[in-house]
Coordinates of C-alpha atoms in Angstrom, one line a residue:
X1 CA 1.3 -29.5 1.4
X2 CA -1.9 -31.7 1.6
X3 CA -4.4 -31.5 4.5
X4 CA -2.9 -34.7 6.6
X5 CA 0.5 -33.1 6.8
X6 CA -0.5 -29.8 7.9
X7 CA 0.2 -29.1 12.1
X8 CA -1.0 -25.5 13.2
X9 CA -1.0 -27.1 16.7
X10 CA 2.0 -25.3 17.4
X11 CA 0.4 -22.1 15.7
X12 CA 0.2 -18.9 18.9
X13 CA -2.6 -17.4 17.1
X14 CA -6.2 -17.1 18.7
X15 CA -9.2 -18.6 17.0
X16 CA -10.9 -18.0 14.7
X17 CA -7.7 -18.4 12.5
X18 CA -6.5 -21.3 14.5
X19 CA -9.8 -23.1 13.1
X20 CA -9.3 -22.8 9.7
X21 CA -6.5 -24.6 8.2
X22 CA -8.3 -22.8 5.1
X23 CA -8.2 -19.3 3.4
X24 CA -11.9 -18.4 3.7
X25 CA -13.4 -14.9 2.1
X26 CA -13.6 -13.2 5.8
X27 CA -9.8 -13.0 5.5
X28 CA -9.7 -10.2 3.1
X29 CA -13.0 -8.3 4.9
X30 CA -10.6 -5.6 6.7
X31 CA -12.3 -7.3 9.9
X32 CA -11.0 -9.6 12.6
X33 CA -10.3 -12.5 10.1
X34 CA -8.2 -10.2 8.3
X35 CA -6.6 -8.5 11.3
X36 CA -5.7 -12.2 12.8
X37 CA -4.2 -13.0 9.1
X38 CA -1.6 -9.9 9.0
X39 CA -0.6 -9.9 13.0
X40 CA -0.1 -13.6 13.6
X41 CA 0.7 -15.0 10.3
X42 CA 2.5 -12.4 8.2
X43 CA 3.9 -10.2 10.5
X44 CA 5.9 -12.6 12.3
X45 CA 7.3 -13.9 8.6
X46 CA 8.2 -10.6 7.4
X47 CA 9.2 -9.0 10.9
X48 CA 10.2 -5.3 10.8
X49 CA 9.6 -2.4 12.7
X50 CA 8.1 -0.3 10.3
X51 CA 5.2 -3.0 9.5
X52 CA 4.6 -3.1 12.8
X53 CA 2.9 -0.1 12.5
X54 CA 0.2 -1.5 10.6
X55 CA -1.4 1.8 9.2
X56 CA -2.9 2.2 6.3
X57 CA 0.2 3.6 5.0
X58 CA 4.2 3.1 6.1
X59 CA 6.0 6.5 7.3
X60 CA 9.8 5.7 6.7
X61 CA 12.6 8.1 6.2
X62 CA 14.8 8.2 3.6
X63 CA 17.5 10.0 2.9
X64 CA 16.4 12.8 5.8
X65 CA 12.7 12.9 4.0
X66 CA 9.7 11.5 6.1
X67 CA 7.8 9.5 3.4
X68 CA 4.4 7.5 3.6
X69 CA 4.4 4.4 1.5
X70 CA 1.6 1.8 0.6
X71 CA 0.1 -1.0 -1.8
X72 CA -3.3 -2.0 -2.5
X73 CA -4.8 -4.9 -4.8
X74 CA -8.3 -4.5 -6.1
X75 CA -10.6 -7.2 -7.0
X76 CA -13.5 -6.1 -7.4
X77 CA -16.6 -7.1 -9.0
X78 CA -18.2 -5.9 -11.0
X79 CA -15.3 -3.8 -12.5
X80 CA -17.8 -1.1 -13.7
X81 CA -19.8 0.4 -11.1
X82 CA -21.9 3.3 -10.6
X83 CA -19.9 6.3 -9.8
X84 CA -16.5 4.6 -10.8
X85 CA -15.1 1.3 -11.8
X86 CA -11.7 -0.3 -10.8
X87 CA -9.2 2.0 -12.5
X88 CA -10.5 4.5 -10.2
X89 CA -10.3 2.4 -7.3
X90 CA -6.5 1.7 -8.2
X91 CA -5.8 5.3 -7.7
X92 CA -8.1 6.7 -4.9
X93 CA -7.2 3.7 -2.8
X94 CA -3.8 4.0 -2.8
X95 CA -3.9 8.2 -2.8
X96 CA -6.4 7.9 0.5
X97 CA -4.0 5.5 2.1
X98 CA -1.2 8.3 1.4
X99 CA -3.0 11.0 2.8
X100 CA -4.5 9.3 5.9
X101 CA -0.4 10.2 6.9
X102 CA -0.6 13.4 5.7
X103 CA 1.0 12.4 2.5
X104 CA 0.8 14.6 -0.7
X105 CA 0.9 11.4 -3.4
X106 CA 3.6 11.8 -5.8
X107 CA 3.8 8.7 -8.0
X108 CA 2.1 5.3 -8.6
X109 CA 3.3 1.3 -9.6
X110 CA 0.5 -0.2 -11.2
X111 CA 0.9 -4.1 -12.3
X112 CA -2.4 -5.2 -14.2
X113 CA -3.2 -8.6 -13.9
X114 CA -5.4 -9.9 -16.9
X115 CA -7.2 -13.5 -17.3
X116 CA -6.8 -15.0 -20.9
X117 CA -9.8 -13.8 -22.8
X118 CA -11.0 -10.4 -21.7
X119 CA -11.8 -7.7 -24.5
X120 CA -9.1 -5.4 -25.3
X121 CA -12.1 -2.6 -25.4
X122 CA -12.4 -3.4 -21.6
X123 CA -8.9 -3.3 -20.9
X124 CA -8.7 -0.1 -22.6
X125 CA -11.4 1.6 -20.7
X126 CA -10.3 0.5 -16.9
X127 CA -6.4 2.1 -18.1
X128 CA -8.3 5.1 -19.6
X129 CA -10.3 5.4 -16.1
X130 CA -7.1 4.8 -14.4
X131 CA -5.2 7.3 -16.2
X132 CA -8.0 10.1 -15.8
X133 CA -8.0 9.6 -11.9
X134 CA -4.7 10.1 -11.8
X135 CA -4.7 13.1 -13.0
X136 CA -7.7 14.0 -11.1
X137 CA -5.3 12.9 -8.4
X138 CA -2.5 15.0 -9.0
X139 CA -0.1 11.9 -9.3
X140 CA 1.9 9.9 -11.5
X141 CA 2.0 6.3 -12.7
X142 CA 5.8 6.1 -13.3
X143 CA 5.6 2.0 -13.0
X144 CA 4.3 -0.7 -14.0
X145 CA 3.8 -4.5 -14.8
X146 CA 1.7 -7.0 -17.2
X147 CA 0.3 -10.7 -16.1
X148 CA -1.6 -12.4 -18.3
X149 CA -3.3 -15.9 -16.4
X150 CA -5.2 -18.8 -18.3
X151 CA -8.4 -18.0 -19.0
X152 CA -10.6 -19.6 -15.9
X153 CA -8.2 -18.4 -13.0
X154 CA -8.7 -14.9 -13.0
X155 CA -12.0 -12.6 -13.0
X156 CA -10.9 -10.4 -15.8
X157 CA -8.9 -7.3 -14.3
X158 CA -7.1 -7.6 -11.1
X159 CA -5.3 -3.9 -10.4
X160 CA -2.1 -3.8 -7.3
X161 CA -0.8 -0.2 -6.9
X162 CA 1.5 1.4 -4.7
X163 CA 2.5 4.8 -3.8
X164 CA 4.8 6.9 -2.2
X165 CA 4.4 11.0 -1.1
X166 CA 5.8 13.0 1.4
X167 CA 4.9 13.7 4.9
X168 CA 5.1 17.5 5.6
X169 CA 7.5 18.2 8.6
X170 CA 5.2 18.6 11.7
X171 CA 2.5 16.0 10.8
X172 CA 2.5 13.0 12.5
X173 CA -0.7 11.3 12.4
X174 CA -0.8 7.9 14.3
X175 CA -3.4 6.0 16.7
X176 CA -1.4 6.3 19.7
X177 CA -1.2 10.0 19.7
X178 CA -5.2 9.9 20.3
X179 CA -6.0 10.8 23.7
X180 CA -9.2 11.1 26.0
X181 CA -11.3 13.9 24.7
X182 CA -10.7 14.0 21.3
X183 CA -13.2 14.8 18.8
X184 CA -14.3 12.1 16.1
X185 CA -15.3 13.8 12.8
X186 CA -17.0 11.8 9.8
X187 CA -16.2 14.0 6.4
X188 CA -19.8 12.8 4.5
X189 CA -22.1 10.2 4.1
X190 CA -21.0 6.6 4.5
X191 CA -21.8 3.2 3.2
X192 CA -22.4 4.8 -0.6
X193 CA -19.8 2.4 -2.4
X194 CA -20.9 -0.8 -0.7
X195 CA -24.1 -0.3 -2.0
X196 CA -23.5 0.8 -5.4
X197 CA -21.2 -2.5 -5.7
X198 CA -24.0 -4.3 -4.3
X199 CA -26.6 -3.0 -6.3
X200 CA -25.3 -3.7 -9.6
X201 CA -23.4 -7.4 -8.9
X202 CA -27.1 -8.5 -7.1
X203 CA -29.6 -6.4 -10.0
X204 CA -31.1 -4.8 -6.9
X205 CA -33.4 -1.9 -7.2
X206 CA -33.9 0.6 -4.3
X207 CA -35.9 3.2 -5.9
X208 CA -33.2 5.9 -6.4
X209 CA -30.0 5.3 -8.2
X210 CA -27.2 5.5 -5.7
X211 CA -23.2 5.8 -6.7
X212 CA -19.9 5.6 -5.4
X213 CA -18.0 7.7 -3.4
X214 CA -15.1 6.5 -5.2
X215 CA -13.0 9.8 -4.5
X216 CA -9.4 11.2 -4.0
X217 CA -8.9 12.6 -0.3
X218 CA -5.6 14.6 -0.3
X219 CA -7.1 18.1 -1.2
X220 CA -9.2 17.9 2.0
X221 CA -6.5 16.3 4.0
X222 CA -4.1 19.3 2.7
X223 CA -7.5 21.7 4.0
X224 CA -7.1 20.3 7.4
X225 CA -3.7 20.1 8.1
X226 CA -4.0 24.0 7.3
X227 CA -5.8 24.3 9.9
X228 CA -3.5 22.5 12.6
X229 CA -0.9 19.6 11.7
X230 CA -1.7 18.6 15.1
X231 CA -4.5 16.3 14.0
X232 CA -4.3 13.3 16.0
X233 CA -4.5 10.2 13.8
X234 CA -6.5 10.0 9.9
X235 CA -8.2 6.8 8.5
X236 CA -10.1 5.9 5.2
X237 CA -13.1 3.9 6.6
X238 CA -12.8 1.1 3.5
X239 CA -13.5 -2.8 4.0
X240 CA -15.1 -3.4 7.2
X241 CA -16.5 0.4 7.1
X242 CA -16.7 2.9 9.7
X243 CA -16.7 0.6 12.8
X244 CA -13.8 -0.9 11.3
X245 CA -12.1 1.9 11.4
X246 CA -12.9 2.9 15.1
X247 CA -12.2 -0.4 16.4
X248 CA -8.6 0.0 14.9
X249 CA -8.0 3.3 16.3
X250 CA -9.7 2.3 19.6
X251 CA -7.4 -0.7 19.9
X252 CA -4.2 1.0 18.7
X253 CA -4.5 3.9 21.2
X254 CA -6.2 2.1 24.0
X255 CA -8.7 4.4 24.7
X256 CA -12.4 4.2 24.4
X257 CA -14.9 5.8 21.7
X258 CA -18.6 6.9 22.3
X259 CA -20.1 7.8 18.9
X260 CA -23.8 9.1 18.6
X261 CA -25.5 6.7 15.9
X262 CA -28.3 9.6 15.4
X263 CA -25.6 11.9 13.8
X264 CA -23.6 9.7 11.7
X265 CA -24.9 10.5 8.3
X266 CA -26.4 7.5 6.4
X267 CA -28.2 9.0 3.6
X268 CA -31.9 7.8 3.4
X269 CA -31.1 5.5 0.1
X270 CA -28.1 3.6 1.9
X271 CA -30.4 3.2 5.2
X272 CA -33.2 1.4 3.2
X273 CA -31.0 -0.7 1.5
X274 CA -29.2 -1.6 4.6
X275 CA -32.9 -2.2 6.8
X276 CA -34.3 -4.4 3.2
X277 CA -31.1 -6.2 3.4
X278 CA -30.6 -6.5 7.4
X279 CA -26.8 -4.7 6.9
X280 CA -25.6 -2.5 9.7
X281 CA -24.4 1.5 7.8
X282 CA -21.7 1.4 10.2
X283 CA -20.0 -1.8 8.5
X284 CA -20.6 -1.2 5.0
X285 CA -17.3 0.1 2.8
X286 CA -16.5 3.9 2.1
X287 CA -14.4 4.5 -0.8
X288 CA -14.3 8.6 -0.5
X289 CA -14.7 9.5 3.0
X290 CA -12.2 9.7 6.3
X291 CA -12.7 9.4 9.8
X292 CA -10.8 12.0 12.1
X293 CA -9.9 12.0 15.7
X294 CA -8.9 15.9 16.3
X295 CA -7.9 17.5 19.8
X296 CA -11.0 19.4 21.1
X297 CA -9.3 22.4 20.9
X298 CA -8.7 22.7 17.3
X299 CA -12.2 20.9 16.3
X300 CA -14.3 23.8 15.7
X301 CA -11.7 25.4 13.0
X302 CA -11.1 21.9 11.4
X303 CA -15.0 21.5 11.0
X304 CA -15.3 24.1 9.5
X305 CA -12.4 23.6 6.9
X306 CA -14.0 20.2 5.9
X307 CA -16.9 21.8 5.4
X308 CA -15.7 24.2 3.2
X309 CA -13.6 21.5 1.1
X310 CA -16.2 19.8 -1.7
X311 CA -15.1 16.1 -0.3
X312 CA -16.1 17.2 3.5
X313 CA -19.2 19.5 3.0
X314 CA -21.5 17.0 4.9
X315 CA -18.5 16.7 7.3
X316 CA -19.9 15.7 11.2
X317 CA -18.9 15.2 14.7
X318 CA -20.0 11.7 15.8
X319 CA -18.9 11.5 19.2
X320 CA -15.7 11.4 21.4
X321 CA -12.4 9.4 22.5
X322 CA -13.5 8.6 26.3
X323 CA -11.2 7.4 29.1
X324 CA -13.8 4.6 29.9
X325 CA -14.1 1.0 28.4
X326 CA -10.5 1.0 26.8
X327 CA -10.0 -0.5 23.2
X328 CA -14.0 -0.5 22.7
X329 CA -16.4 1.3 20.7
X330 CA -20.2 2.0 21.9
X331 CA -22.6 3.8 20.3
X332 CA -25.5 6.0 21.6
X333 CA -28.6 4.9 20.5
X334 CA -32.0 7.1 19.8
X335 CA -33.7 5.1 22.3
X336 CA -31.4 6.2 25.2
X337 CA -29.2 3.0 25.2
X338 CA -25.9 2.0 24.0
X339 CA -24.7 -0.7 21.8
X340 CA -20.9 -2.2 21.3
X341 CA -19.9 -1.5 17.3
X342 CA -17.4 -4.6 17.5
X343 CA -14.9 -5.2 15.0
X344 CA -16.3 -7.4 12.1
X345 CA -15.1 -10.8 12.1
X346 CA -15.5 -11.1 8.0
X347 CA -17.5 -8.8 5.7
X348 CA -20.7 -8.2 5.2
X349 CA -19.7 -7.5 0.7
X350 CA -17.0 -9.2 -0.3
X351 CA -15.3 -7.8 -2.9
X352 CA -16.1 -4.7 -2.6
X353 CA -12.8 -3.1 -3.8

């Protein structure tokens, strides 16, 4: 359909989506581009109660069983990065996703998509890196598919997986269940993979080498919910980073969130970069960490259990779920003041994952 025959006049979703008759990069950020995409556009195509959950991961029964299911497509570039490369994003993606329900991942699809002209010797060693975090994983790719596109339209390796796992009886971890007084815990140091990414695509040095985080999440999830399967609600702080994150949670649950900026842990590297580059921490993608809104009550114990975990040792409390300022996130300042961590409307590195 060209241009001149296109009519989104009669289109009922809010701008900025309504003022761009064009797919622009913000649309796959995991900010408000991309929100606007999947609630007005493909929601309302696909219908369905279960997508309406919009989680990073489906809970459906089956057959009596409570299982979490999810896809994710990675595109990013370069597909060798410090601390990982795209075969390992294919896996921990989808395995994080998973286990932000409370999922143990059981088995993988994984559909390769490959542009006309890429070395065997680097299709060998994403598979190779795919198939090693799996196992590092605990899962199984039991499915797959081949694409080949002409050379020109692709950008070597593009990776979809999906998963399924089950959902242990008593867990149900969701943004609505957040209430007032909850506890918000960070499990480590955030904005490590949008860095490294950044680093190596731009040819940026900061001094110190920085990597990844590029990690598999369901042993610690499994050393939480050991603690209590009455956490409240789980997310993998990915595109559109931490604040992402809260803003969905915040929105979903319609309760406020006060975070102290002093104690969310940037390490000193990612801070530079961010301050060299004028990028805010709090937007820039995790690809190993979770964010956790835990009843006060059982805070101290699950703490602790992070802590204890080798993916949560730098585990922190951040701040609170607040009955003030509803669906909004604000964070404490050094200087005394507050701040509103909106929702991205794009991203700040595209194709970060």
């Amino acid at each position: 359909m060209s241009d001149t025959t296109l009519d989104i006049t009669g289109w009922t979703c809010p701008a900025p989506l309504r003022d761009r008759p064009r797919v622009v990069m913000g649309h796959g950020g995991g900010g408000a581009l991309s929100a606007e995409l999947v609630e007005h556009l493909f929601a309302p195509a696909f219908g369905g109660e279960v997508l309406s959950q919009l989680g990073d991961s489906a809970a459906v029964t089956l057959g009596g069983v409570r299982l979490a299911f999810s896809t994710d497509s990675y595109v990013v570039r370069p597909l060798f990065f410090p601390g990982g490369s795209i075969g390992d994003l294919a896996v921990n993606g989808t395995v994080n996703d998973l286990a932000m329900s409370g999922a143990q991942a059981a088995y993988l699809s994984c559909g390769f998509i490959l542009e006309e002209g890429v070395e065997m010797s680097v299709v060998a060693r994403v598979a190779q890196a795919l198939g090693d975090a799996a196992r590092t994983a605990g899962v199984e790719v039991a499915t797959g598919d081949t694409k080949v596109v002409e050379a020109g339209h692709g950008d070597g390796i593009y990776i979809n997986t999906a998963g399924i796992g089950i959902i242990p009886q008593g867990v149900d971890l969701r943004p609505q269940r957040v209430v007032p007084g909850d506890v918000v815990i960070v499990s480590g140091e955030i904005g490590l993979h949008g860095v490294a990414i950044m680093s190596v695509r731009e040819g940026l040095e900061f001094g110190v080498d920085i990597e990844s985080d590029c990690a598999p999440l369901g042993g610690l999830v499994r050393a939480m919910l050991a603690v209590t399967p009455d956490l409240h609600v789980l997310r993998d702080p990915t595109r559109g980073g931490l604040a992402a994150s809260l803003n969905e949670i915040a929105a979903a649950s319609g309760v406020g969130v006060v975070i102290q900026e002093g104690r969310v842990p940037v390490p000193v590297p990612v801070a530079n970069a961010c301050a060299i580059l004028g990028l805010d921490p709090l937007y820039v993608a995790n690809e190993g960490k979770l964010v956790a809104f835990v009843p006060r009550e059982h805070a101290e114990a699950v703490l602790a259990a992070m802590r204890a975990h080798p993916a949560g040792r730098h585990a922190t409390v951040i701040g609170e779920a607040v009955e003030t300022h509803p669906g909004l996130v604000v964070a404490r300042t050094g200087l005394g003041g507050t701040r509103v961590v909106d929702l991205p409307i794009g991203e700040q590195l595209p194709r970060i994952c």
